[in-house]
PDB file of C-alpha atoms in Angstrom:
ATOM      1  CA  UNK I   1      60.835 118.203  89.785  1.00 41.00           C
ATOM      2  CA  UNK I   2      63.823 118.803  87.479  1.00 38.00           C
ATOM      3  CA  UNK I   3      63.278 118.817  83.705  1.00 46.00           C
ATOM      4  CA  UNK I   4      64.728 115.876  81.717  1.00 46.00           C
ATOM      5  CA  UNK I   5      67.651 118.007  80.499  1.00 43.00           C
ATOM      6  CA  UNK I   6      68.745 118.693  84.074  1.00 42.00           C
ATOM      7  CA  UNK I   7      68.580 115.002  84.981  1.00 44.00           C
ATOM      8  CA  UNK I   8      70.764 114.181  81.979  1.00 44.00           C
ATOM      9  CA  UNK I   9      73.351 116.820  82.880  1.00 47.00           C
ATOM     10  CA  UNK I  10      73.570 115.539  86.463  1.00 51.00           C
ATOM     11  CA  UNK I  11      73.892 111.885  85.463  1.00 72.00           C
ATOM     12  CA  UNK I  12      76.599 112.563  82.892  1.00 79.00           C
ATOM     13  CA  UNK I  13      80.075 112.614  84.453  1.00 82.00           C
ATOM     14  CA  UNK I  14      83.610 112.886  83.133  1.00 86.00           C
ATOM     15  CA  UNK I  15      86.537 112.970  85.551  1.00 88.00           C
ATOM     16  CA  UNK I  16      88.603 116.166  85.527  1.00 91.00           C
ATOM     17  CA  UNK I  17      91.689 113.943  85.525  1.00 91.00           C
ATOM     18  CA  UNK I  18      92.786 110.312  85.347  1.00 92.00           C
ATOM     19  CA  UNK I  19      95.080 108.643  87.867  1.00 92.00           C
ATOM     20  CA  UNK I  20      98.072 106.873  86.262  1.00 91.00           C
ATOM     21  CA  UNK I  21      99.005 103.751  88.213  1.00 88.00           C
ATOM     22  CA  UNK I  22     102.251 103.133  86.322  1.00 83.00           C
ATOM     23  CA  UNK I  23     103.054  99.451  86.677  1.00 83.00           C
ATOM     24  CA  UNK I  24     100.292  97.767  88.710  1.00 81.00           C
ATOM     25  CA  UNK I  25     101.565  95.986  91.801  1.00 77.00           C
ATOM     26  CA  UNK I  26     105.062  97.478  91.526  1.00 79.00           C
ATOM     27  CA  UNK I  27     104.333 101.032  92.651  1.00 76.00           C
ATOM     28  CA  UNK I  28     106.802 100.747  95.537  1.00 77.00           C
ATOM     29  CA  UNK I  29     109.614  99.874  93.127  1.00 79.00           C
ATOM     30  CA  UNK I  30     109.035 102.758  90.706  1.00 82.00           C
ATOM     31  CA  UNK I  31     112.305 104.390  91.734  1.00 84.00           C
ATOM     32  CA  UNK I  32     114.315 101.354  90.648  1.00 89.00           C
ATOM     33  CA  UNK I  33     112.153 100.725  87.594  1.00 87.00           C
ATOM     34  CA  UNK I  34     112.833 104.275  86.421  1.00 89.00           C
ATOM     35  CA  UNK I  35     116.492 103.352  85.764  1.00 93.00           C
ATOM     36  CA  UNK I  36     115.878 100.899  82.865  1.00 93.00           C
ATOM     37  CA  UNK I  37     113.030 103.054  81.565  1.00 93.00           C
ATOM     38  CA  UNK I  38     115.211 106.176  81.531  1.00 94.00           C
ATOM     39  CA  UNK I  39     117.965 104.210  79.803  1.00 94.00           C
ATOM     40  CA  UNK I  40     115.566 102.964  77.127  1.00 95.00           C
ATOM     41  CA  UNK I  41     114.239 106.469  76.465  1.00 96.00           C
ATOM     42  CA  UNK I  42     117.810 107.777  76.212  1.00 95.00           C
ATOM     43  CA  UNK I  43     118.841 105.040  73.770  1.00 95.00           C
ATOM     44  CA  UNK I  44     115.696 105.523  71.671  1.00 96.00           C
ATOM     45  CA  UNK I  45     116.058 109.302  71.354  1.00 96.00           C
ATOM     46  CA  UNK I  46     119.838 109.275  70.889  1.00 95.00           C
ATOM     47  CA  UNK I  47     119.861 106.405  68.383  1.00 95.00           C
ATOM     48  CA  UNK I  48     117.058 107.721  66.205  1.00 96.00           C
ATOM     49  CA  UNK I  49     118.368 111.295  66.232  1.00 96.00           C
ATOM     50  CA  UNK I  50     121.804 109.977  65.225  1.00 95.00           C
ATOM     51  CA  UNK I  51     120.242 108.154  62.271  1.00 95.00           C
ATOM     52  CA  UNK I  52     118.457 111.331  61.184  1.00 95.00           C
ATOM     53  CA  UNK I  53     121.659 113.386  61.441  1.00 94.00           C
ATOM     54  CA  UNK I  54     123.736 110.721  59.694  1.00 94.00           C
ATOM     55  CA  UNK I  55     121.371 110.537  56.725  1.00 95.00           C
ATOM     56  CA  UNK I  56     121.042 114.303  56.494  1.00 93.00           C
ATOM     57  CA  UNK I  57     124.819 114.925  56.555  1.00 92.00           C
ATOM     58  CA  UNK I  58     125.840 112.066  54.235  1.00 92.00           C
ATOM     59  CA  UNK I  59     125.068 112.782  50.548  1.00 92.00           C
ATOM     60  CA  UNK I  60     125.619 109.133  49.577  1.00 91.00           C
ATOM     61  CA  UNK I  61     122.658 108.192  51.800  1.00 92.00           C
ATOM     62  CA  UNK I  62     120.255 110.503  49.984  1.00 93.00           C
ATOM     63  CA  UNK I  63     118.478 107.535  48.421  1.00 92.00           C
ATOM     64  CA  UNK I  64     114.884 106.220  48.730  1.00 92.00           C
ATOM     65  CA  UNK I  65     115.844 103.410  51.116  1.00 93.00           C
ATOM     66  CA  UNK I  66     117.404 105.830  53.598  1.00 94.00           C
ATOM     67  CA  UNK I  67     114.650 108.420  53.211  1.00 95.00           C
ATOM     68  CA  UNK I  68     112.196 105.765  54.382  1.00 96.00           C
ATOM     69  CA  UNK I  69     114.575 104.924  57.228  1.00 95.00           C
ATOM     70  CA  UNK I  70     114.483 108.625  58.168  1.00 96.00           C
ATOM     71  CA  UNK I  71     110.687 108.417  58.312  1.00 97.00           C
ATOM     72  CA  UNK I  72     110.949 105.391  60.599  1.00 96.00           C
ATOM     73  CA  UNK I  73     113.447 107.146  62.886  1.00 97.00           C
ATOM     74  CA  UNK I  74     111.311 110.300  63.017  1.00 97.00           C
ATOM     75  CA  UNK I  75     108.238 108.203  63.860  1.00 97.00           C
ATOM     76  CA  UNK I  76     110.132 106.440  66.642  1.00 97.00           C
ATOM     77  CA  UNK I  77     111.153 109.810  68.086  1.00 97.00           C
ATOM     78  CA  UNK I  78     107.508 110.905  68.048  1.00 96.00           C
ATOM     79  CA  UNK I  79     106.342 107.662  69.622  1.00 96.00           C
ATOM     80  CA  UNK I  80     108.973 107.971  72.352  1.00 96.00           C
ATOM     81  CA  UNK I  81     108.109 111.585  73.145  1.00 95.00           C
ATOM     82  CA  UNK I  82     104.394 110.717  73.307  1.00 95.00           C
ATOM     83  CA  UNK I  83     104.830 108.551  76.396  1.00 94.00           C
ATOM     84  CA  UNK I  84     108.012 109.966  77.941  1.00 93.00           C
ATOM     85  CA  UNK I  85     106.605 112.944  79.945  1.00 93.00           C
ATOM     86  CA  UNK I  86     103.934 111.039  81.864  1.00 93.00           C
ATOM     87  CA  UNK I  87     105.961 107.828  82.250  1.00 93.00           C
ATOM     88  CA  UNK I  88     108.981 109.561  83.763  1.00 92.00           C
ATOM     89  CA  UNK I  89     106.640 111.867  85.714  1.00 91.00           C
ATOM     90  CA  UNK I  90     105.112 108.814  87.393  1.00 90.00           C
ATOM     91  CA  UNK I  91     108.384 106.952  87.918  1.00 90.00           C
ATOM     92  CA  UNK I  92     110.566 109.900  88.980  1.00 91.00           C
ATOM     93  CA  UNK I  93     108.226 112.323  90.740  1.00 88.00           C
ATOM     94  CA  UNK I  94     105.165 110.193  91.537  1.00 87.00           C
ATOM     95  CA  UNK I  95     103.101 112.670  89.499  1.00 89.00           C
ATOM     96  CA  UNK I  96     100.118 110.497  88.648  1.00 89.00           C
ATOM     97  CA  UNK I  97      97.348 112.845  87.526  1.00 92.00           C
ATOM     98  CA  UNK I  98      96.695 113.744  83.898  1.00 93.00           C
ATOM     99  CA  UNK I  99      93.850 116.027  82.828  1.00 94.00           C
ATOM    100  CA  UNK I 100      90.960 114.463  80.918  1.00 94.00           C
ATOM    101  CA  UNK I 101      91.565 116.435  77.712  1.00 94.00           C
ATOM    102  CA  UNK I 102      95.348 116.080  77.998  1.00 95.00           C
ATOM    103  CA  UNK I 103      94.806 112.331  78.266  1.00 94.00           C
ATOM    104  CA  UNK I 104      92.791 112.309  75.032  1.00 95.00           C
ATOM    105  CA  UNK I 105      95.500 114.295  73.238  1.00 96.00           C
ATOM    106  CA  UNK I 106      98.215 111.908  74.415  1.00 96.00           C
ATOM    107  CA  UNK I 107      96.089 108.917  73.424  1.00 95.00           C
ATOM    108  CA  UNK I 108      95.611 110.366  69.921  1.00 96.00           C
ATOM    109  CA  UNK I 109      99.359 110.845  69.375  1.00 96.00           C
ATOM    110  CA  UNK I 110     100.358 107.469  70.843  1.00 95.00           C
ATOM    111  CA  UNK I 111      98.034 105.580  68.528  1.00 95.00           C
ATOM    112  CA  UNK I 112      98.677 107.867  65.539  1.00 96.00           C
ATOM    113  CA  UNK I 113     102.430 107.290  65.686  1.00 96.00           C
ATOM    114  CA  UNK I 114     101.794 103.541  65.957  1.00 96.00           C
ATOM    115  CA  UNK I 115      99.738 103.654  62.751  1.00 96.00           C
ATOM    116  CA  UNK I 116     102.423 105.786  61.069  1.00 97.00           C
ATOM    117  CA  UNK I 117     105.100 103.254  62.028  1.00 96.00           C
ATOM    118  CA  UNK I 118     103.063 100.403  60.559  1.00 96.00           C
ATOM    119  CA  UNK I 119     102.579 102.376  57.334  1.00 96.00           C
ATOM    120  CA  UNK I 120     106.271 103.284  57.087  1.00 97.00           C
ATOM    121  CA  UNK I 121     107.257  99.622  57.467  1.00 96.00           C
ATOM    122  CA  UNK I 122     104.866  98.804  54.616  1.00 96.00           C
ATOM    123  CA  UNK I 123     106.406 101.542  52.457  1.00 96.00           C
ATOM    124  CA  UNK I 124     109.872 100.162  53.233  1.00 95.00           C
ATOM    125  CA  UNK I 125     108.806  96.673  52.091  1.00 95.00           C
ATOM    126  CA  UNK I 126     107.552  98.197  48.826  1.00 94.00           C
ATOM    127  CA  UNK I 127     110.913  99.969  48.504  1.00 94.00           C
ATOM    128  CA  UNK I 128     112.798  96.673  48.928  1.00 92.00           C
ATOM    129  CA  UNK I 129     110.545  94.957  46.386  1.00 92.00           C
ATOM    130  CA  UNK I 130     111.218  97.644  43.773  1.00 92.00           C
ATOM    131  CA  UNK I 131     114.963  97.682  44.466  1.00 90.00           C
ATOM    132  CA  UNK I 132     115.267  93.917  43.985  1.00 89.00           C
ATOM    133  CA  UNK I 133     112.717  93.239  41.241  1.00 88.00           C
ATOM    134  CA  UNK I 134     113.329  96.343  39.101  1.00 87.00           C
ATOM    135  CA  UNK I 135     116.725  97.846  40.028  1.00 86.00           C
ATOM    136  CA  UNK I 136     117.155  99.719  36.725  1.00 86.00           C
ATOM    137  CA  UNK I 137     113.991 101.765  37.225  1.00 89.00           C
ATOM    138  CA  UNK I 138     114.194 101.948  41.022  1.00 89.00           C
ATOM    139  CA  UNK I 139     115.377 105.568  41.238  1.00 86.00           C
ATOM    140  CA  UNK I 140     113.118 106.653  38.391  1.00 89.00           C
ATOM    141  CA  UNK I 141     110.023 105.301  40.161  1.00 91.00           C
ATOM    142  CA  UNK I 142     110.838 106.393  43.715  1.00 92.00           C
ATOM    143  CA  UNK I 143     111.675 110.028  43.028  1.00 92.00           C
ATOM    144  CA  UNK I 144     111.849 112.610  45.815  1.00 93.00           C
ATOM    145  CA  UNK I 145     108.366 113.885  44.916  1.00 95.00           C
ATOM    146  CA  UNK I 146     106.919 110.376  45.112  1.00 95.00           C
ATOM    147  CA  UNK I 147     108.550 109.778  48.509  1.00 95.00           C
ATOM    148  CA  UNK I 148     107.187 113.101  49.826  1.00 95.00           C
ATOM    149  CA  UNK I 149     103.693 112.155  48.625  1.00 96.00           C
ATOM    150  CA  UNK I 150     104.003 108.762  50.320  1.00 96.00           C
ATOM    151  CA  UNK I 151     105.014 110.499  53.549  1.00 95.00           C
ATOM    152  CA  UNK I 152     102.053 112.886  53.445  1.00 96.00           C
ATOM    153  CA  UNK I 153      99.698 109.998  52.646  1.00 96.00           C
ATOM    154  CA  UNK I 154     100.983 108.052  55.658  1.00 97.00           C
ATOM    155  CA  UNK I 155     100.436 111.004  58.014  1.00 96.00           C
ATOM    156  CA  UNK I 156      96.984 111.742  56.546  1.00 97.00           C
ATOM    157  CA  UNK I 157      95.967 108.097  56.899  1.00 96.00           C
ATOM    158  CA  UNK I 158      96.925 107.988  60.582  1.00 96.00           C
ATOM    159  CA  UNK I 159      95.236 111.331  61.281  1.00 96.00           C
ATOM    160  CA  UNK I 160      91.934 110.438  59.630  1.00 96.00           C
ATOM    161  CA  UNK I 161      91.846 106.968  61.216  1.00 95.00           C
ATOM    162  CA  UNK I 162      92.524 108.222  64.755  1.00 95.00           C
ATOM    163  CA  UNK I 163      90.716 111.578  64.622  1.00 95.00           C
ATOM    164  CA  UNK I 164      87.318 110.141  65.751  1.00 95.00           C
ATOM    165  CA  UNK I 165      88.785 108.217  68.704  1.00 94.00           C
ATOM    166  CA  UNK I 166      89.026 111.085  71.254  1.00 94.00           C
ATOM    167  CA  UNK I 167      85.494 112.201  70.385  1.00 94.00           C
ATOM    168  CA  UNK I 168      84.170 108.664  70.825  1.00 93.00           C
ATOM    169  CA  UNK I 169      85.718 108.689  74.304  1.00 93.00           C
ATOM    170  CA  UNK I 170      84.389 112.164  75.091  1.00 91.00           C
ATOM    171  CA  UNK I 171      80.787 111.089  74.522  1.00 91.00           C
ATOM    172  CA  UNK I 172      81.016 108.411  77.236  1.00 90.00           C
ATOM    173  CA  UNK I 173      79.735 108.667  80.778  1.00 90.00           C
ATOM    174  CA  UNK I 174      82.331 107.741  83.415  1.00 88.00           C
ATOM    175  CA  UNK I 175      81.917 106.468  86.949  1.00 82.00           C
ATOM    176  CA  UNK I 176      83.148 108.901  89.641  1.00 80.00           C
ATOM    177  CA  UNK I 177      85.208 106.171  91.332  1.00 80.00           C
ATOM    178  CA  UNK I 178      86.661 104.551  88.190  1.00 76.00           C
ATOM    179  CA  UNK I 179      89.400 106.848  86.918  1.00 81.00           C
ATOM    180  CA  UNK I 180      92.507 104.692  87.556  1.00 86.00           C
ATOM    181  CA  UNK I 181      94.502 103.806  84.403  1.00 88.00           C
ATOM    182  CA  UNK I 182      96.713 100.709  84.310  1.00 84.00           C
ATOM    183  CA  UNK I 183      99.644 102.442  82.565  1.00 86.00           C
ATOM    184  CA  UNK I 184     101.709 105.586  82.929  1.00 90.00           C
ATOM    185  CA  UNK I 185     100.150 106.973  79.747  1.00 91.00           C
ATOM    186  CA  UNK I 186      96.704 107.080  78.151  1.00 92.00           C
ATOM    187  CA  UNK I 187      95.940 104.012  76.056  1.00 88.00           C
ATOM    188  CA  UNK I 188      92.611 103.695  74.231  1.00 90.00           C
ATOM    189  CA  UNK I 189      91.570 100.205  75.477  1.00 87.00           C
ATOM    190  CA  UNK I 190      92.452 101.228  79.027  1.00 87.00           C
ATOM    191  CA  UNK I 191      90.623 104.576  78.925  1.00 90.00           C
ATOM    192  CA  UNK I 192      87.411 103.341  77.298  1.00 89.00           C
ATOM    193  CA  UNK I 193      87.003 100.551  79.863  1.00 87.00           C
ATOM    194  CA  UNK I 194      86.856 103.148  82.656  1.00 88.00           C
ATOM    195  CA  UNK I 195      83.468 104.271  81.288  1.00 88.00           C
ATOM    196  CA  UNK I 196      80.142 103.302  82.880  1.00 87.00           C
ATOM    197  CA  UNK I 197      78.413 103.215  79.513  1.00 85.00           C
ATOM    198  CA  UNK I 198      77.973 101.108  76.414  1.00 86.00           C
ATOM    199  CA  UNK I 199      81.376 101.051  74.685  1.00 89.00           C
ATOM    200  CA  UNK I 200      80.352  98.817  71.781  1.00 91.00           C
ATOM    201  CA  UNK I 201      80.997 101.574  69.228  1.00 93.00           C
ATOM    202  CA  UNK I 202      84.436 102.259  70.724  1.00 92.00           C
ATOM    203  CA  UNK I 203      85.353  98.567  70.629  1.00 91.00           C
ATOM    204  CA  UNK I 204      84.164  98.148  67.045  1.00 92.00           C
ATOM    205  CA  UNK I 205      85.882 101.284  65.812  1.00 93.00           C
ATOM    206  CA  UNK I 206      89.080 100.309  67.617  1.00 91.00           C
ATOM    207  CA  UNK I 207      88.940  96.910  65.931  1.00 90.00           C
ATOM    208  CA  UNK I 208      88.322  98.601  62.582  1.00 93.00           C
ATOM    209  CA  UNK I 209      91.413 100.793  63.038  1.00 93.00           C
ATOM    210  CA  UNK I 210      93.585  97.812  63.987  1.00 92.00           C
ATOM    211  CA  UNK I 211      92.406  95.702  61.028  1.00 92.00           C
ATOM    212  CA  UNK I 212      92.439  98.523  58.453  1.00 93.00           C
ATOM    213  CA  UNK I 213      95.946  99.670  59.417  1.00 93.00           C
ATOM    214  CA  UNK I 214      98.186  97.090  61.077  1.00 92.00           C
ATOM    215  CA  UNK I 215      96.197  94.134  59.738  1.00 92.00           C
ATOM    216  CA  UNK I 216      96.243  95.254  56.110  1.00 95.00           C
ATOM    217  CA  UNK I 217      99.831  96.514  56.367  1.00 95.00           C
ATOM    218  CA  UNK I 218     101.081  93.177  57.683  1.00 95.00           C
ATOM    219  CA  UNK I 219      99.330  91.294  54.863  1.00 96.00           C
ATOM    220  CA  UNK I 220     100.865  93.550  52.212  1.00 96.00           C
ATOM    221  CA  UNK I 221     104.294  93.207  53.830  1.00 96.00           C
ATOM    222  CA  UNK I 222     103.952  89.419  53.639  1.00 95.00           C
ATOM    223  CA  UNK I 223     102.884  89.751  49.988  1.00 95.00           C
ATOM    224  CA  UNK I 224     105.881  91.998  49.254  1.00 93.00           C
ATOM    225  CA  UNK I 225     108.318  89.499  50.709  1.00 93.00           C
ATOM    226  CA  UNK I 226     106.645  86.623  48.874  1.00 93.00           C
ATOM    227  CA  UNK I 227     107.282  88.484  45.610  1.00 93.00           C
ATOM    228  CA  UNK I 228     110.805  89.395  46.742  1.00 91.00           C
ATOM    229  CA  UNK I 229     111.544  85.733  47.479  1.00 90.00           C
ATOM    230  CA  UNK I 230     110.274  84.713  44.046  1.00 90.00           C
ATOM    231  CA  UNK I 231     112.520  87.315  42.430  1.00 87.00           C
ATOM    232  CA  UNK I 232     115.551  86.311  44.496  1.00 86.00           C
ATOM    233  CA  UNK I 233     115.099  82.620  43.703  1.00 83.00           C
ATOM    234  CA  UNK I 234     115.106  83.559  40.022  1.00 79.00           C
ATOM    235  CA  UNK I 235     118.619  84.997  40.263  1.00 71.00           C
ATOM    236  CA  UNK I 236     121.260  82.773  38.734  1.00 62.00           C
ATOM    237  CA  UNK I 237     124.130  83.409  41.127  1.00 77.00           C
ATOM    238  CA  UNK I 238     123.925  82.301  44.800  1.00 80.00           C
ATOM    239  CA  UNK I 239     126.065  85.309  45.686  1.00 81.00           C
ATOM    240  CA  UNK I 240     123.505  87.645  44.099  1.00 80.00           C
ATOM    241  CA  UNK I 241     120.727  85.929  46.049  1.00 80.00           C
ATOM    242  CA  UNK I 242     122.552  86.415  49.352  1.00 84.00           C
ATOM    243  CA  UNK I 243     123.380  90.031  48.510  1.00 84.00           C
ATOM    244  CA  UNK I 244     119.744  90.775  47.641  1.00 80.00           C
ATOM    245  CA  UNK I 245     118.421  89.153  50.815  1.00 82.00           C
ATOM    246  CA  UNK I 246     120.996  90.949  52.973  1.00 85.00           C
ATOM    247  CA  UNK I 247     119.469  94.285  51.965  1.00 83.00           C
ATOM    248  CA  UNK I 248     116.188  93.116  53.554  1.00 88.00           C
ATOM    249  CA  UNK I 249     117.471  91.729  56.865  1.00 91.00           C
ATOM    250  CA  UNK I 250     117.270  95.001  58.801  1.00 91.00           C
ATOM    251  CA  UNK I 251     113.743  95.689  57.601  1.00 92.00           C
ATOM    252  CA  UNK I 252     112.575  92.143  58.377  1.00 93.00           C
ATOM    253  CA  UNK I 253     113.897  92.464  61.937  1.00 93.00           C
ATOM    254  CA  UNK I 254     112.189  95.863  62.327  1.00 95.00           C
ATOM    255  CA  UNK I 255     108.901  94.317  61.132  1.00 95.00           C
ATOM    256  CA  UNK I 256     109.157  91.502  63.689  1.00 95.00           C
ATOM    257  CA  UNK I 257     110.089  93.923  66.489  1.00 94.00           C
ATOM    258  CA  UNK I 258     106.991  96.039  65.783  1.00 95.00           C
ATOM    259  CA  UNK I 259     104.303  93.576  64.739  1.00 94.00           C
ATOM    260  CA  UNK I 260     104.907  90.686  67.158  1.00 93.00           C
ATOM    261  CA  UNK I 261     104.323  92.846  70.299  1.00 90.00           C
ATOM    262  CA  UNK I 262     101.452  94.585  68.477  1.00 88.00           C
ATOM    263  CA  UNK I 263      99.693  91.324  67.649  1.00 88.00           C
ATOM    264  CA  UNK I 264     100.336  90.023  71.167  1.00 88.00           C
ATOM    265  CA  UNK I 265      98.859  93.168  72.705  1.00 85.00           C
ATOM    266  CA  UNK I 266      95.759  93.042  70.461  1.00 82.00           C
ATOM    267  CA  UNK I 267      95.157  89.389  71.341  1.00 83.00           C
ATOM    268  CA  UNK I 268      95.537  90.066  75.070  1.00 84.00           C
ATOM    269  CA  UNK I 269      93.132  93.014  74.965  1.00 75.00           C
ATOM    270  CA  UNK I 270      90.554  90.971  73.033  1.00 74.00           C
ATOM    271  CA  UNK I 271      90.836  87.598  74.736  1.00 75.00           C
ATOM    272  CA  UNK I 272      92.945  88.083  77.875  1.00 71.00           C
ATOM    273  CA  UNK I 273      90.651  90.185  80.040  1.00 72.00           C
ATOM    274  CA  UNK I 274      91.087  87.658  82.854  1.00 78.00           C
ATOM    275  CA  UNK I 275      94.860  88.229  82.941  1.00 79.00           C
ATOM    276  CA  UNK I 276      96.382  90.425  85.687  1.00 79.00           C
ATOM    277  CA  UNK I 277      96.668  94.153  84.975  1.00 78.00           C
ATOM    278  CA  UNK I 278     100.450  93.955  85.089  1.00 83.00           C
ATOM    279  CA  UNK I 279     100.445  91.685  82.003  1.00 84.00           C
ATOM    280  CA  UNK I 280      98.429  94.228  79.989  1.00 81.00           C
ATOM    281  CA  UNK I 281     100.693  97.001  81.223  1.00 84.00           C
ATOM    282  CA  UNK I 282     104.001  95.272  80.422  1.00 86.00           C
ATOM    283  CA  UNK I 283     102.878  94.198  76.927  1.00 88.00           C
ATOM    284  CA  UNK I 284     101.857  97.805  76.174  1.00 88.00           C
ATOM    285  CA  UNK I 285     105.269  99.053  77.332  1.00 90.00           C
ATOM    286  CA  UNK I 286     107.036  96.496  75.138  1.00 90.00           C
ATOM    287  CA  UNK I 287     104.901  97.461  72.132  1.00 92.00           C
ATOM    288  CA  UNK I 288     105.524 101.201  72.490  1.00 91.00           C
ATOM    289  CA  UNK I 289     109.086 101.318  73.836  1.00 92.00           C
ATOM    290  CA  UNK I 290     111.017  98.387  72.380  1.00 94.00           C
ATOM    291  CA  UNK I 291     110.781  99.226  68.631  1.00 95.00           C
ATOM    292  CA  UNK I 292     112.175 102.779  69.051  1.00 96.00           C
ATOM    293  CA  UNK I 293     115.030 101.319  71.122  1.00 95.00           C
ATOM    294  CA  UNK I 294     115.896  98.380  68.860  1.00 95.00           C
ATOM    295  CA  UNK I 295     115.426  99.916  65.396  1.00 95.00           C
ATOM    296  CA  UNK I 296     118.538 102.164  65.581  1.00 94.00           C
ATOM    297  CA  UNK I 297     120.552  99.242  66.970  1.00 94.00           C
ATOM    298  CA  UNK I 298     119.352  96.914  64.201  1.00 94.00           C
ATOM    299  CA  UNK I 299     120.173  99.356  61.417  1.00 92.00           C
ATOM    300  CA  UNK I 300     123.511 100.436  62.888  1.00 89.00           C
ATOM    301  CA  UNK I 301     124.611  96.792  63.228  1.00 88.00           C
ATOM    302  CA  UNK I 302     123.233  95.394  59.945  1.00 87.00           C
ATOM    303  CA  UNK I 303     123.785  98.399  57.642  1.00 87.00           C
ATOM    304  CA  UNK I 304     127.419  99.339  57.100  1.00 88.00           C
ATOM    305  CA  UNK I 305     126.668 102.709  55.388  1.00 89.00           C
ATOM    306  CA  UNK I 306     124.442 103.758  58.305  1.00 92.00           C
ATOM    307  CA  UNK I 307     126.989 102.588  60.866  1.00 90.00           C
ATOM    308  CA  UNK I 308     129.829 104.501  59.199  1.00 90.00           C
ATOM    309  CA  UNK I 309     127.710 107.643  58.813  1.00 90.00           C
ATOM    310  CA  UNK I 310     126.679 107.522  62.486  1.00 90.00           C
ATOM    311  CA  UNK I 311     130.327 107.136  63.559  1.00 89.00           C
ATOM    312  CA  UNK I 312     131.260 110.195  61.486  1.00 88.00           C
ATOM    313  CA  UNK I 313     128.553 112.228  63.196  1.00 87.00           C
ATOM    314  CA  UNK I 314     129.820 111.106  66.625  1.00 85.00           C
ATOM    315  CA  UNK I 315     133.444 111.957  65.718  1.00 82.00           C
ATOM    316  CA  UNK I 316     132.454 115.453  64.578  1.00 76.00           C
ATOM    317  CA  UNK I 317     130.576 116.040  67.817  1.00 66.00           C
ATOM    318  CA  UNK I 318     133.527 114.681  69.793  1.00 59.00           C
TER     319      UNK I 318
END
């Protein structure tokens, strides 16, 4: 008879790799689906890199507002690169396997960049509040050192919040025949539900991360814009009110583009377990791919200084 330790080691199983389905039910059309996906990745990487180059090469854009925009663009590049290799691997080459540890690493970066993006959007709302409510002291408060500290705090927050997640997954026992993931990348809710074990701790910690990051950030963004609106309504001239609000339009659109899919995805994962797998998959793709694609478009259309700086970069390259 085997000792208890041997029984435990035999009963505990983790798959050497996960199988990435891609888009459930549409596997036969992956070749065609790869065209819009490839286009979105190209737009996301090109647009955000152009914003970074434009801000770096234009001295007049070396201001707090555009430094925060650089953080947003850099985050979108990271978020795009986190899912690009496996997504295009599945769609282009039908390469569906990802190693267990590689999956945990990808999962960590996907969720970390999501938390960073939420935090950057909060910092940008604080920036707009200061610029409108206290324009005379705006540059004195948001110095380069302060912005650097904010950036490090954002990265540290995401790292500390997400650091336990891979280890919480690694402690779980998995079923030998349940290693199929419903996306073309590793997503925490999808991975943890492949386990044949009690995932209560994983669910509760995942909920804690969502509430303590995106939930709190969204509340503070709403508070910031409530205070901004009060300040704007106190301005005497209608033209000044419109000018002040126009500086916020791009950020408001970026907030909607990020948080609406995020809230939708959280609600579906919590209360939409009966929905088809393709719904979960498509909402996750929208949440992770649409903001990096739309943010450069929003800022290039709504911000004249950014648009002109990006055109100068393109002309120099041409």
